[in-house]
Coordinates of C-alpha atoms and ligand atoms in Angstrom, one line a residue:
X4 CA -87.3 -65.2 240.0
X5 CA -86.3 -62.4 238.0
X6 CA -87.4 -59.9 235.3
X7 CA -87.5 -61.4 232.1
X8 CA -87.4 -58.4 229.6
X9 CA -84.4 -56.9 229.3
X10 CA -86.2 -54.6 226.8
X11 CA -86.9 -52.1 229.8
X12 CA -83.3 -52.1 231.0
X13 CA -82.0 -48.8 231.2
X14 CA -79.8 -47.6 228.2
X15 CA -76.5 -46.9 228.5
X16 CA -75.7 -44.5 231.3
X17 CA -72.4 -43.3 230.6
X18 CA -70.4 -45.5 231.4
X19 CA -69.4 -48.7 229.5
X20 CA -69.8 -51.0 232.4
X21 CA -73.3 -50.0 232.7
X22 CA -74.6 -50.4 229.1
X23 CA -76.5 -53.6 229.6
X24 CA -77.7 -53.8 226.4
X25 CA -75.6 -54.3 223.7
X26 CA -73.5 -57.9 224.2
X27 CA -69.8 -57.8 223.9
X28 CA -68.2 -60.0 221.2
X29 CA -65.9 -62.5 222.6
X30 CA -64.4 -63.3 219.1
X31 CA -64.2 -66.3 217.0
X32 CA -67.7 -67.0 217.2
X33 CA -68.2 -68.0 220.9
X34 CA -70.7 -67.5 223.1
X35 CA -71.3 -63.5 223.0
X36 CA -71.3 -62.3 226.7
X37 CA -72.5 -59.0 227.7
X38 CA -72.7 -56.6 230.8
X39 CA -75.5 -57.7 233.2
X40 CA -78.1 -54.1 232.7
X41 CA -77.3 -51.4 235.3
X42 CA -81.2 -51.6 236.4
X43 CA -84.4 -53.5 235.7
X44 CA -86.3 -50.9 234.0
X45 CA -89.4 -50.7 236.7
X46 CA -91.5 -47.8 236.0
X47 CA -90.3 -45.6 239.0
X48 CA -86.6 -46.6 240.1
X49 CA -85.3 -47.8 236.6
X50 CA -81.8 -48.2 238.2
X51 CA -83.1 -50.3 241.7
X52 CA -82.1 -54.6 240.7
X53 CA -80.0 -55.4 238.2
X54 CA -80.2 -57.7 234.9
X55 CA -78.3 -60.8 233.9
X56 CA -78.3 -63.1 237.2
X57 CA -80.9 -64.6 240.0
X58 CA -79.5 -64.1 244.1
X59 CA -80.1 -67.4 245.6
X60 CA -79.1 -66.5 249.4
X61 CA -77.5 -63.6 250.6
X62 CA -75.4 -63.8 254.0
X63 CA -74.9 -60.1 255.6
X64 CA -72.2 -60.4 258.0
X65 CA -72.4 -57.1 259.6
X66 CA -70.9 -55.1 262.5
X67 CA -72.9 -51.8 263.7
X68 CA -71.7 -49.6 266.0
X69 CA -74.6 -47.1 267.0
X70 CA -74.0 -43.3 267.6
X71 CA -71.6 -42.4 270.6
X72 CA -73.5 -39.3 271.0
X73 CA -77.4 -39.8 270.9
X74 CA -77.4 -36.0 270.1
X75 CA -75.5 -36.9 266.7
X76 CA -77.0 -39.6 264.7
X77 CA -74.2 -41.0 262.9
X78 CA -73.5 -44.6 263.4
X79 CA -70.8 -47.3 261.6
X80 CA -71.7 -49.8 259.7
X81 CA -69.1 -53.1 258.4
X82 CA -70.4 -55.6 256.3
X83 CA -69.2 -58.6 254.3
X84 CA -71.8 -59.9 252.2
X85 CA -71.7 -63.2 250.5
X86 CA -74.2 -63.4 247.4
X87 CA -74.7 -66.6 246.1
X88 CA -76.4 -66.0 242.9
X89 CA -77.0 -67.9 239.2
X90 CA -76.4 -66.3 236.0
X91 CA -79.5 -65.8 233.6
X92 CA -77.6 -64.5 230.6
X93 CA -74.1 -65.4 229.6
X94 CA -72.4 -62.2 231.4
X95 CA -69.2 -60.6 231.4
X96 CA -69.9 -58.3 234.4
X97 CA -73.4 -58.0 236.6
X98 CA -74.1 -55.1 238.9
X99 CA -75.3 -54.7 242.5
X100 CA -76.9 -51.8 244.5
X101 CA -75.0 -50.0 246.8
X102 CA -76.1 -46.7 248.1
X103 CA -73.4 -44.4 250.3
X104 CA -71.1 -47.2 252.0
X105 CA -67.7 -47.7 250.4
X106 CA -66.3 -51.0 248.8
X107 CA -63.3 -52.5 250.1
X108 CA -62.6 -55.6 248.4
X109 CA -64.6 -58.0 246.5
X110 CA -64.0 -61.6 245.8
X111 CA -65.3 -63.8 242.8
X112 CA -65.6 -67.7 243.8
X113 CA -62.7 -67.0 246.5
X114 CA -60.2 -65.4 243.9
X115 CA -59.3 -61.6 244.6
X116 CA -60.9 -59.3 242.2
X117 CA -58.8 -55.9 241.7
X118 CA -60.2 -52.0 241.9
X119 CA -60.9 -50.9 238.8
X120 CA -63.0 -50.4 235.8
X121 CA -61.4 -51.2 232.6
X122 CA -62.9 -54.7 232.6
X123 CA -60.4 -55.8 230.4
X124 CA -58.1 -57.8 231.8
X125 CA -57.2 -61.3 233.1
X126 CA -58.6 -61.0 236.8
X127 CA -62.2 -60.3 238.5
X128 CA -62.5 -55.9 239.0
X129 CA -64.7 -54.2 240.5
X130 CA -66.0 -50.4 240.6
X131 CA -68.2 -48.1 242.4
X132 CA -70.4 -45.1 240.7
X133 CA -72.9 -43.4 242.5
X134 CA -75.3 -40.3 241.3
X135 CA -78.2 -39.2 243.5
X136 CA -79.9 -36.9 240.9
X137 CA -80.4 -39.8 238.7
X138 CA -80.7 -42.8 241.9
X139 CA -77.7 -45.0 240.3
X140 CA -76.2 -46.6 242.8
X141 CA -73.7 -49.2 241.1
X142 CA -71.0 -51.7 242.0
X143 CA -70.2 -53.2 238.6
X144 CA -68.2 -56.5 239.1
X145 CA -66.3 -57.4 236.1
X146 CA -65.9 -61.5 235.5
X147 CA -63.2 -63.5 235.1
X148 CA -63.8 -66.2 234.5
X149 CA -66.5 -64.6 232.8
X150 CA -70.0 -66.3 233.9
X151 CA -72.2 -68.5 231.4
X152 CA -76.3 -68.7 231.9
X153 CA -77.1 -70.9 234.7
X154 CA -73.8 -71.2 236.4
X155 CA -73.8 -70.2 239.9
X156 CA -71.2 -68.2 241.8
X157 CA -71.0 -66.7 245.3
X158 CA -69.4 -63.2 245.7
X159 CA -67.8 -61.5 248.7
X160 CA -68.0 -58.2 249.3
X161 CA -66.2 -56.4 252.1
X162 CA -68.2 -52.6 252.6
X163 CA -68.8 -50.0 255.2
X164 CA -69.0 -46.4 256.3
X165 CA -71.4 -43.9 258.3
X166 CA -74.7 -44.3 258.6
X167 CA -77.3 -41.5 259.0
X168 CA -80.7 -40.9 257.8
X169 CA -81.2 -41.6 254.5
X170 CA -84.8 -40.2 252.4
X171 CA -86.8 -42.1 249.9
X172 CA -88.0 -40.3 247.1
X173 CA -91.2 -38.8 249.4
X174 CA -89.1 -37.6 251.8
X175 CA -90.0 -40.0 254.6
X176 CA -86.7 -41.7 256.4
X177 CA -86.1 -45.2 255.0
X178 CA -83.2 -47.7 254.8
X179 CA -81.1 -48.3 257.7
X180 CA -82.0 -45.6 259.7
X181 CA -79.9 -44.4 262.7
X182 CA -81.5 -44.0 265.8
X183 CA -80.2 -42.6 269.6
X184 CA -80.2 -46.2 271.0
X185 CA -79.4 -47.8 267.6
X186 CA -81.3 -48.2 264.4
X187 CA -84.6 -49.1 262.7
X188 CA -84.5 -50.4 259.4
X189 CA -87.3 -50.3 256.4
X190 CA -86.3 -49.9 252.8
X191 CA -89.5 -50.0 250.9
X192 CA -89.2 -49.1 248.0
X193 CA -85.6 -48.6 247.2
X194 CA -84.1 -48.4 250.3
X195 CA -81.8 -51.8 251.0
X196 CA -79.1 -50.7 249.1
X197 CA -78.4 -48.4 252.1
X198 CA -77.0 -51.1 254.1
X199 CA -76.0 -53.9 251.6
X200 CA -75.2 -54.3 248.2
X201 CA -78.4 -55.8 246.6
X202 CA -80.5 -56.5 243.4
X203 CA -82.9 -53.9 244.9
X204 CA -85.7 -55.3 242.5
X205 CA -88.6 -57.0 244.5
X206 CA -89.1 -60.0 241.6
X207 CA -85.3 -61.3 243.0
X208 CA -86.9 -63.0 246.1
X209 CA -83.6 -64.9 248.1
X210 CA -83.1 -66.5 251.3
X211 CA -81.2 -64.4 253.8
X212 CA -78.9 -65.5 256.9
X213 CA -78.0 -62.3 259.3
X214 CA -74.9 -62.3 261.6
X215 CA -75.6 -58.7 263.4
X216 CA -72.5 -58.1 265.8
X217 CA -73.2 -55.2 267.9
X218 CA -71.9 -53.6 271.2
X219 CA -73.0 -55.9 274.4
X220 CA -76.4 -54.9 275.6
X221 CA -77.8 -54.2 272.6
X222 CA -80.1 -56.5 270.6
X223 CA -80.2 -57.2 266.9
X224 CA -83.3 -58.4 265.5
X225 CA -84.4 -59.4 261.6
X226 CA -86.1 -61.8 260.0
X227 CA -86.9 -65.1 260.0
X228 CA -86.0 -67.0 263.3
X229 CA -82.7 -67.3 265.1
X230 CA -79.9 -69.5 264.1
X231 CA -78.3 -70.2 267.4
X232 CA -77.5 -68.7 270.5
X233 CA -76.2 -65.0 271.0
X234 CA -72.4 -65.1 271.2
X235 CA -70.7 -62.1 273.5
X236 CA -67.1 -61.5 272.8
X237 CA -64.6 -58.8 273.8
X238 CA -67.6 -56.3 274.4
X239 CA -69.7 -57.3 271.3
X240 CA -72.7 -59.7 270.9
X241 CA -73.4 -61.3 267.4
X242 CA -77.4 -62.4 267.0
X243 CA -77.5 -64.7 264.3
X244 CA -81.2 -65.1 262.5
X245 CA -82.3 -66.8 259.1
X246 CA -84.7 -66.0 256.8
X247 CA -85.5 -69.4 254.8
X248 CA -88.5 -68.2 253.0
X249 CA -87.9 -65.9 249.9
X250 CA -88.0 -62.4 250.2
X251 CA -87.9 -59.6 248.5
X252 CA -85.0 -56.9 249.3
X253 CA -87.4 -53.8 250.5
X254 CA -88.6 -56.1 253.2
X255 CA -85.5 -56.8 254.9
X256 CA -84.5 -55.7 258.2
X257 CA -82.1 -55.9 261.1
X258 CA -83.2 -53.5 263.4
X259 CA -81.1 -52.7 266.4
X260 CA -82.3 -51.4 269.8
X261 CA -82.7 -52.0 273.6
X262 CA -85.0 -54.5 273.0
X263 CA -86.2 -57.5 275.5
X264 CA -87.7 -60.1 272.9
X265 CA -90.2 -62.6 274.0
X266 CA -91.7 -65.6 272.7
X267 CA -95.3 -66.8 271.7
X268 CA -97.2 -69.4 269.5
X269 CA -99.6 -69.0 266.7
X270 CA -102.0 -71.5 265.2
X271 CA -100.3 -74.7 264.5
X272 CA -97.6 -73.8 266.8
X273 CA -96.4 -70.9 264.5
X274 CA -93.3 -68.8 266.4
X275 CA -93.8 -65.7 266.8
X276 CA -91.1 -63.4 268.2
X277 CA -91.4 -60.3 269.7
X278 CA -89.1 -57.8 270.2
X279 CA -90.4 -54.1 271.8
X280 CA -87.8 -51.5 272.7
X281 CA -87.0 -50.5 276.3
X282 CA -87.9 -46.8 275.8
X283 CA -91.4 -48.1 274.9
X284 CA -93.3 -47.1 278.5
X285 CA -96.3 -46.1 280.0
X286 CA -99.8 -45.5 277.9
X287 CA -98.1 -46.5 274.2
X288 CA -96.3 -49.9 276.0
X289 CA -99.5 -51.0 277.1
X290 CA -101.5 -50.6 273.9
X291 CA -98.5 -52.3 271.9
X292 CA -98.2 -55.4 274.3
X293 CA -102.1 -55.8 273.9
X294 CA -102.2 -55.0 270.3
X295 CA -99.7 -58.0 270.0
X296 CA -101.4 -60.4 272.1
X297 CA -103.8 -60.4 269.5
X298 CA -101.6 -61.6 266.9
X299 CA -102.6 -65.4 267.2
X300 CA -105.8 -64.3 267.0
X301 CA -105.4 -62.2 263.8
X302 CA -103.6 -64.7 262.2
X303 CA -106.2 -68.0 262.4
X304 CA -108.9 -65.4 261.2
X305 CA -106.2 -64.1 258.5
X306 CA -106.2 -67.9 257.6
X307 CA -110.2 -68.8 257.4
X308 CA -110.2 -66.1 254.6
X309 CA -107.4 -66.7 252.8
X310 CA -105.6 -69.5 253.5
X311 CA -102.3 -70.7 255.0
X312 CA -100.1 -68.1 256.9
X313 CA -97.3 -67.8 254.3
X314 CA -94.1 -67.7 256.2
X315 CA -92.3 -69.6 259.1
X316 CA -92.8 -67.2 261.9
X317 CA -94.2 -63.8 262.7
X318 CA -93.7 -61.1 265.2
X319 CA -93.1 -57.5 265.6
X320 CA -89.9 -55.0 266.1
X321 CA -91.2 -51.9 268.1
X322 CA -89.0 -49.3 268.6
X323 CA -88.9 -46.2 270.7
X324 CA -87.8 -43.9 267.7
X325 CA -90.3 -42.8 264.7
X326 CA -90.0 -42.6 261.0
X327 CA -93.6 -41.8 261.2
X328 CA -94.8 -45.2 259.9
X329 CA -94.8 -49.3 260.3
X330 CA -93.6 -51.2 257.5
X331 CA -94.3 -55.2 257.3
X332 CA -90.6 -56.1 256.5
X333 CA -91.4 -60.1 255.8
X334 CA -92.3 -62.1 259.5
X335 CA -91.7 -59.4 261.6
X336 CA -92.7 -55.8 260.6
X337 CA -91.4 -52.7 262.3
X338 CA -93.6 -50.3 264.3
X339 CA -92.3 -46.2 265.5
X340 CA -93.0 -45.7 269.3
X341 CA -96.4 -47.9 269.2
X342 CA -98.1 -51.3 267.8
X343 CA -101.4 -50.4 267.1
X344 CA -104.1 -52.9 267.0
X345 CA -105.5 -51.7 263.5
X346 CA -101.4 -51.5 262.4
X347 CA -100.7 -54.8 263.6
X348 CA -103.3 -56.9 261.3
X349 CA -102.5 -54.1 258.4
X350 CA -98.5 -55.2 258.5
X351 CA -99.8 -59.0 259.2
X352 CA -102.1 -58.6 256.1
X353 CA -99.3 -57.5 253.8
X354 CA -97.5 -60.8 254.7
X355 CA -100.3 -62.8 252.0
X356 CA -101.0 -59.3 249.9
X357 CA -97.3 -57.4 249.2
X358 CA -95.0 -60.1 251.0
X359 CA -96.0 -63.7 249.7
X360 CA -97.4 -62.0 246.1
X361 CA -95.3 -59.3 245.7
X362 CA -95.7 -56.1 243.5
X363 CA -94.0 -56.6 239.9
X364 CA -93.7 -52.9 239.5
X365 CA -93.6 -50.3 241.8
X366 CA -96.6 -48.8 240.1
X367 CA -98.8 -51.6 240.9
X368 CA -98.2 -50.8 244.7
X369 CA -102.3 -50.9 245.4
X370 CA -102.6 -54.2 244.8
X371 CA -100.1 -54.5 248.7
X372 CA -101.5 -51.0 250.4
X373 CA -105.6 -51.7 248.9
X374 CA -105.7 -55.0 250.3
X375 CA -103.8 -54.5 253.5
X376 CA -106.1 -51.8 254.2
X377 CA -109.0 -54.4 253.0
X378 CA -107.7 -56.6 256.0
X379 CA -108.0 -54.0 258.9
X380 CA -112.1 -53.2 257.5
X381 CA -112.1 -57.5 257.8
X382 CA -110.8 -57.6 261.2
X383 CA -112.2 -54.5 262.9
X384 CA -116.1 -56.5 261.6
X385 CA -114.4 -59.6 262.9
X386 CA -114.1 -58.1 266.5
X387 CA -117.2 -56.0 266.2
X388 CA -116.0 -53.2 266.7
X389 CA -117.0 -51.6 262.8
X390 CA -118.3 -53.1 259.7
X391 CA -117.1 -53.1 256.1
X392 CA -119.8 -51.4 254.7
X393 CA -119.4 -48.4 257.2
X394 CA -115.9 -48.5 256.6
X395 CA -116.6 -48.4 252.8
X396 CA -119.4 -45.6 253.0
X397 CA -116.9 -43.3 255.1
X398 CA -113.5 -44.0 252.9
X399 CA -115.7 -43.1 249.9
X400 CA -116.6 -40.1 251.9
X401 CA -113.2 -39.0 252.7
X402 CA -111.6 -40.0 249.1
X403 CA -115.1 -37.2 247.8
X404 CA -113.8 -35.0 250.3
X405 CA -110.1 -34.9 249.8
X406 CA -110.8 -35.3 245.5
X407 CA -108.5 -38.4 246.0
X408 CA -110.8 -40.1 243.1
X409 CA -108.1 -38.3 240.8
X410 CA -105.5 -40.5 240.9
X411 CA -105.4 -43.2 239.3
X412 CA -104.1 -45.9 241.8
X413 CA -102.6 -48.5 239.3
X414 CA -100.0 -45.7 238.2
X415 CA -99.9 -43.0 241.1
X416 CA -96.3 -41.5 240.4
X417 CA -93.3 -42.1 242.1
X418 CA -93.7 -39.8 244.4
X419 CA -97.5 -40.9 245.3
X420 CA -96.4 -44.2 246.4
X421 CA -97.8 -44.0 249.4
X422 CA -100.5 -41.3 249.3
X423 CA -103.5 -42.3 250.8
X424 CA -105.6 -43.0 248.0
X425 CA -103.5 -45.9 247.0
X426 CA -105.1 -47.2 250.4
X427 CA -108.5 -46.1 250.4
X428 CA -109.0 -46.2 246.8
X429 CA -107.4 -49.5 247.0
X430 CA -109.4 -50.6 249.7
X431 CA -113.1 -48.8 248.2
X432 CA -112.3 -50.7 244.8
X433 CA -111.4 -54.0 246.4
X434 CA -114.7 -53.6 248.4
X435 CA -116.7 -52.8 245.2
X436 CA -115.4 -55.3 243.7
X437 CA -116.6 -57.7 246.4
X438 CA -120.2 -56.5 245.6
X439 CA -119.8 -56.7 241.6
X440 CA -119.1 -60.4 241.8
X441 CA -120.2 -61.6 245.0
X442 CA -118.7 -63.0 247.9
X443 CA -117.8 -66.8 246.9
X444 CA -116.0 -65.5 244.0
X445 CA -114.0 -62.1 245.6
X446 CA -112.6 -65.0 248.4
X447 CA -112.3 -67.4 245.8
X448 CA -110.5 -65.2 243.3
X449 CA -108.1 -63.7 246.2
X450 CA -107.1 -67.3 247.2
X451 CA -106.0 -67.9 243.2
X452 CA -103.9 -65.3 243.3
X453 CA -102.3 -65.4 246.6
X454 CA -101.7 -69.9 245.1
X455 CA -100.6 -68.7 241.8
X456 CA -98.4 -65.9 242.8
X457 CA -96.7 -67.1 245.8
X458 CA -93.4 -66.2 246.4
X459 CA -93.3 -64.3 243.2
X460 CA -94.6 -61.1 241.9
X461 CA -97.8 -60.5 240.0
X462 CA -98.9 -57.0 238.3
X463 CA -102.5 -55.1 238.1
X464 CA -103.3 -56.9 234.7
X465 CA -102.2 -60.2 236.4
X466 CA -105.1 -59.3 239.3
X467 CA -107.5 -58.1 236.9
X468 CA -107.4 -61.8 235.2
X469 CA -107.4 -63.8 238.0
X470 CA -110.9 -61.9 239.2
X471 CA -111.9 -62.0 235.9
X472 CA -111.4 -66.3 236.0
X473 CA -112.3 -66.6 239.0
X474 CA -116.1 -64.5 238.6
X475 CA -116.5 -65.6 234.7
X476 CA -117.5 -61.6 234.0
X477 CA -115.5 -59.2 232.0
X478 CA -114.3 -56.5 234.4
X479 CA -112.0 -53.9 232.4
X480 CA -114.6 -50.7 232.8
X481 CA -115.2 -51.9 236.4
X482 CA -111.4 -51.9 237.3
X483 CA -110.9 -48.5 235.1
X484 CA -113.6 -46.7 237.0
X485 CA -112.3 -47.9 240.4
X486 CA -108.6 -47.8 239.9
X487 CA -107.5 -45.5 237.1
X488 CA -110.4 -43.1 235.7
X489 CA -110.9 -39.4 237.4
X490 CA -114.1 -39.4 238.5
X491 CA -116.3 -40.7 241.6
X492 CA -117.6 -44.6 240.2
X493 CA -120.7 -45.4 239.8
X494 CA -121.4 -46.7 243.7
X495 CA -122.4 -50.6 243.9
X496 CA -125.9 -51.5 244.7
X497 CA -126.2 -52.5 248.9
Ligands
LIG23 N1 -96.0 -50.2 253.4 C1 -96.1 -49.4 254.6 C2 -97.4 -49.7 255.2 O1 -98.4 -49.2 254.7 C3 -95.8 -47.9 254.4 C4 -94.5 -47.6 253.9 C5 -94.2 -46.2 253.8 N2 -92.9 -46.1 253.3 C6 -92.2 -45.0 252.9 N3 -91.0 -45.1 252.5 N4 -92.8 -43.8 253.0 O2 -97.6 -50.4 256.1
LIG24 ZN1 -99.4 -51.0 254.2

């Protein structure tokens, strides 16, 4: 799916190719085709996807070599990408997202396209533009033939370059980072345009097949479930993996490490795959390999409350080296130095709440990091080991303590993405919300939406409506007071 206001798009961002808005006349009265817009217009990384066109399936072809000197962490990266992707406007050129690697050739339905950017004459041209200040991040592809809505081409870029350590907007390390031993990769939000060029916008779910070559011994791991045997040639191994349920950009990974991968089943025979790092040892290798023993576990109880695991397979990347955080990069999340037990159902939650029903907006990023939380109160009652209400009375605790009742979670900035009130705010509101309608209708209400939104994107308002359906009551100053407004809420009855 796809935005479908192009009202938001950026405006013209000084450069023709990137205008987006106004449609180009072809002359004579024919169909009017018009640059596809430079960015999507979501409320914090205006310029991350593109307008104009739909990715069906992107196949990432890539070659990594990891640093020669673990002391310098600077890797290289080759990549041909194959987009196959439908037009949703008639379009005269459409844009991908392409941050720091270089373009060298690109190819429009197997015919050459030439380096360029006049966009005016009889053959395919591409260009790159890139401006950190601003986060545009561009390779315009002019068309030739030029594309009308709802034809389908497949493009062929050939990129590379260095790779390092690339910062979101926060600070933390995202994208494809580079590690001593290899790298670990986690783009939320805006970060896949590091390693491929991309329609960076989470409502442009695709299918994804990975062909990861890297130096013998190491091992490549993304999503999805492997698509044939390793192949070692001349010193390098190729893993080959497909993803065949749609996903969203930011959750993409091929991570590469020492890792020994192993095999086990979930309910209903579900595969899951795991894949922990050889420098994970003693005290934190222990706790990791218990933590995901428990994955079959946390997945039938993940079930009984909301219904059908989502995806064809789950599992979990743990690697040796830090970016201070796990991310639950679609059926197999990545973990730094340790799987956690608490992590482990938090990143398995996300899979039905951020991953299956994904945000439409970045700003609605509470309705993934509230409910994921939501999950790890479920589970930890589950096991015994805590209950929900405890949970709630100390999170409301600590959000008094910390004043974390002033932000409003259903708009938290850019740069408060991932500050932790948009969990325990999240968490606290889903919670109260539990005890404003009652129990039948809170499970009742998160099945609808999890049914009605799968494999798409949904927004605040979207959730408000469905609880709203789903209970019968009106529930605008109850999600004000617990997402949005300054002040402690009124608390719920127990
Ligand atoms: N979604 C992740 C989690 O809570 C956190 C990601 C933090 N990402 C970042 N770029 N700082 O599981
Ligand atoms: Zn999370």
């Amino acid at each position: 799916t796809q935005r479908t206001s192009a009202a938001a798009a950026p405006a013209t961002i000084g450069f023709s190719a990137f205008s987006g808005t106004a449609p180009a006349s072809s002359g004579k009265g024919g169909p009017r085709y018009s640059a596809g817009a430079a960015g999507t217009g979501d409320t914090y990384f205006p310029y991350a996807g593109n307008g104009g066109y739909d990715v069906q399936d992107y196949e990432l072809a890539l070659r990594y070599e990891p640093p020669a000197d673990p002391a310098v962490l600077t890797g290289r990266l080759s990549g041909v990408a194959t987009i196959t992707l439908r037009a949703t406007q008639d379009l005269q050129s459409l844009n991908f997202d392409l941050r720091g690697l270089d373009v060298a050739s690109v190819r429009v339905d197997g015919k050459a396209a030439a380096h360029g950017k006049s966009h005016g004459g009889d053959n395919a041209e591409w260009s790159q533009q890139q401006d950190d200040v601003n986060r545009i991040w561009e390779l315009t592809v002019g068309l030739r033939p030029k594309l009308k809505a709802g034809q389908t081409t497949t493009i062929v870029i050939d990129y590379g370059g260095a790779t390092g350590q690339p910062l979101d907007t926060t600070g933390a390390l995202y994208g494809w980072v580079t590690t001593a031993d290899g790298a670990m990769v986690v783009n939320e939000p805006d970060g896949a345009a590091t390693w491929y060029p991309v329609n960076d916008d989470p409502q442009d779910k695709a299918t994804y097949t990975f062909r990861l070559t890297v130096p013998a011994g190491k091992t490549a791991v993304a999503n999805g479930l492997p698509a044939g045997k390793p192949k070692t040639r001349a010193g390098w191994t190729t893993w080959n993996w497909r993803a065949s349920d749609p996903m969203a950009s930011y959750l993409s990974t091929a991570s590469v490490g020492d890792y020994a991968v192993s095999r086990d089943e979930g309910p209903g025979g579900l595969p899951i795959i795991n894949a922990i790092d050889d420098g994970v040892t003693g005290e934190d290798l222990a706790e990791t390999t218990a933590s995901l023993a428990l994955q079959p576990q946390m997945i039938a109880f993940l079930q009984d409350q909301f219904g059908p695991y989502p995806f064809e397979a789950f599992g979990a990347i743990v690697d040796d080296d830090s970016v201070d955080y796990a991310l639950e990069t679609q059926t197999r999340p990545v973990y730094s130095e340790v799987a956690n037990e608490l992590t482990v159902v938090h990143e398995l939650g996300h899979q039905w709440f951020g991953n299956a029903v994904s945000p439409a907006d970045w700003k609605d990023i509470w309705l993934n990091e509230g409910w994921a939380t939501y999950v790890e109160w479920l589970w930890a009652e589950h096991q015994g080991t805590a209950d929900v209400a405890d949970e709630f009375a100390d999170t409301v605790a600590e959000l008094d303590a910390d004043n974390g009742w002033t932000l409003n979670i259903a708009d938290p900035g850019r740069d408060g993405l991932f500050d932790s009130p948009v969990y325990q705010r999240g968490a606290a509101a889903l919670h109260a919300l539990r005890a404003e309608i009652g129990d039948d209708a809170f499970f009742a209400g998160a099945r609808l939406w999890l049914t009605r939104y799968n494999d798409s994107t949904a927004t605040t308002e979207d959730f408000e409506a469905v609880m709203e359906e789903s209970s019968g009551q009106q529930l605008d100053t109850f999600f004000d007071d617990w997402l949005r407004e300054g002040d402690r809420p009124v608390m719920p009855q127990p």
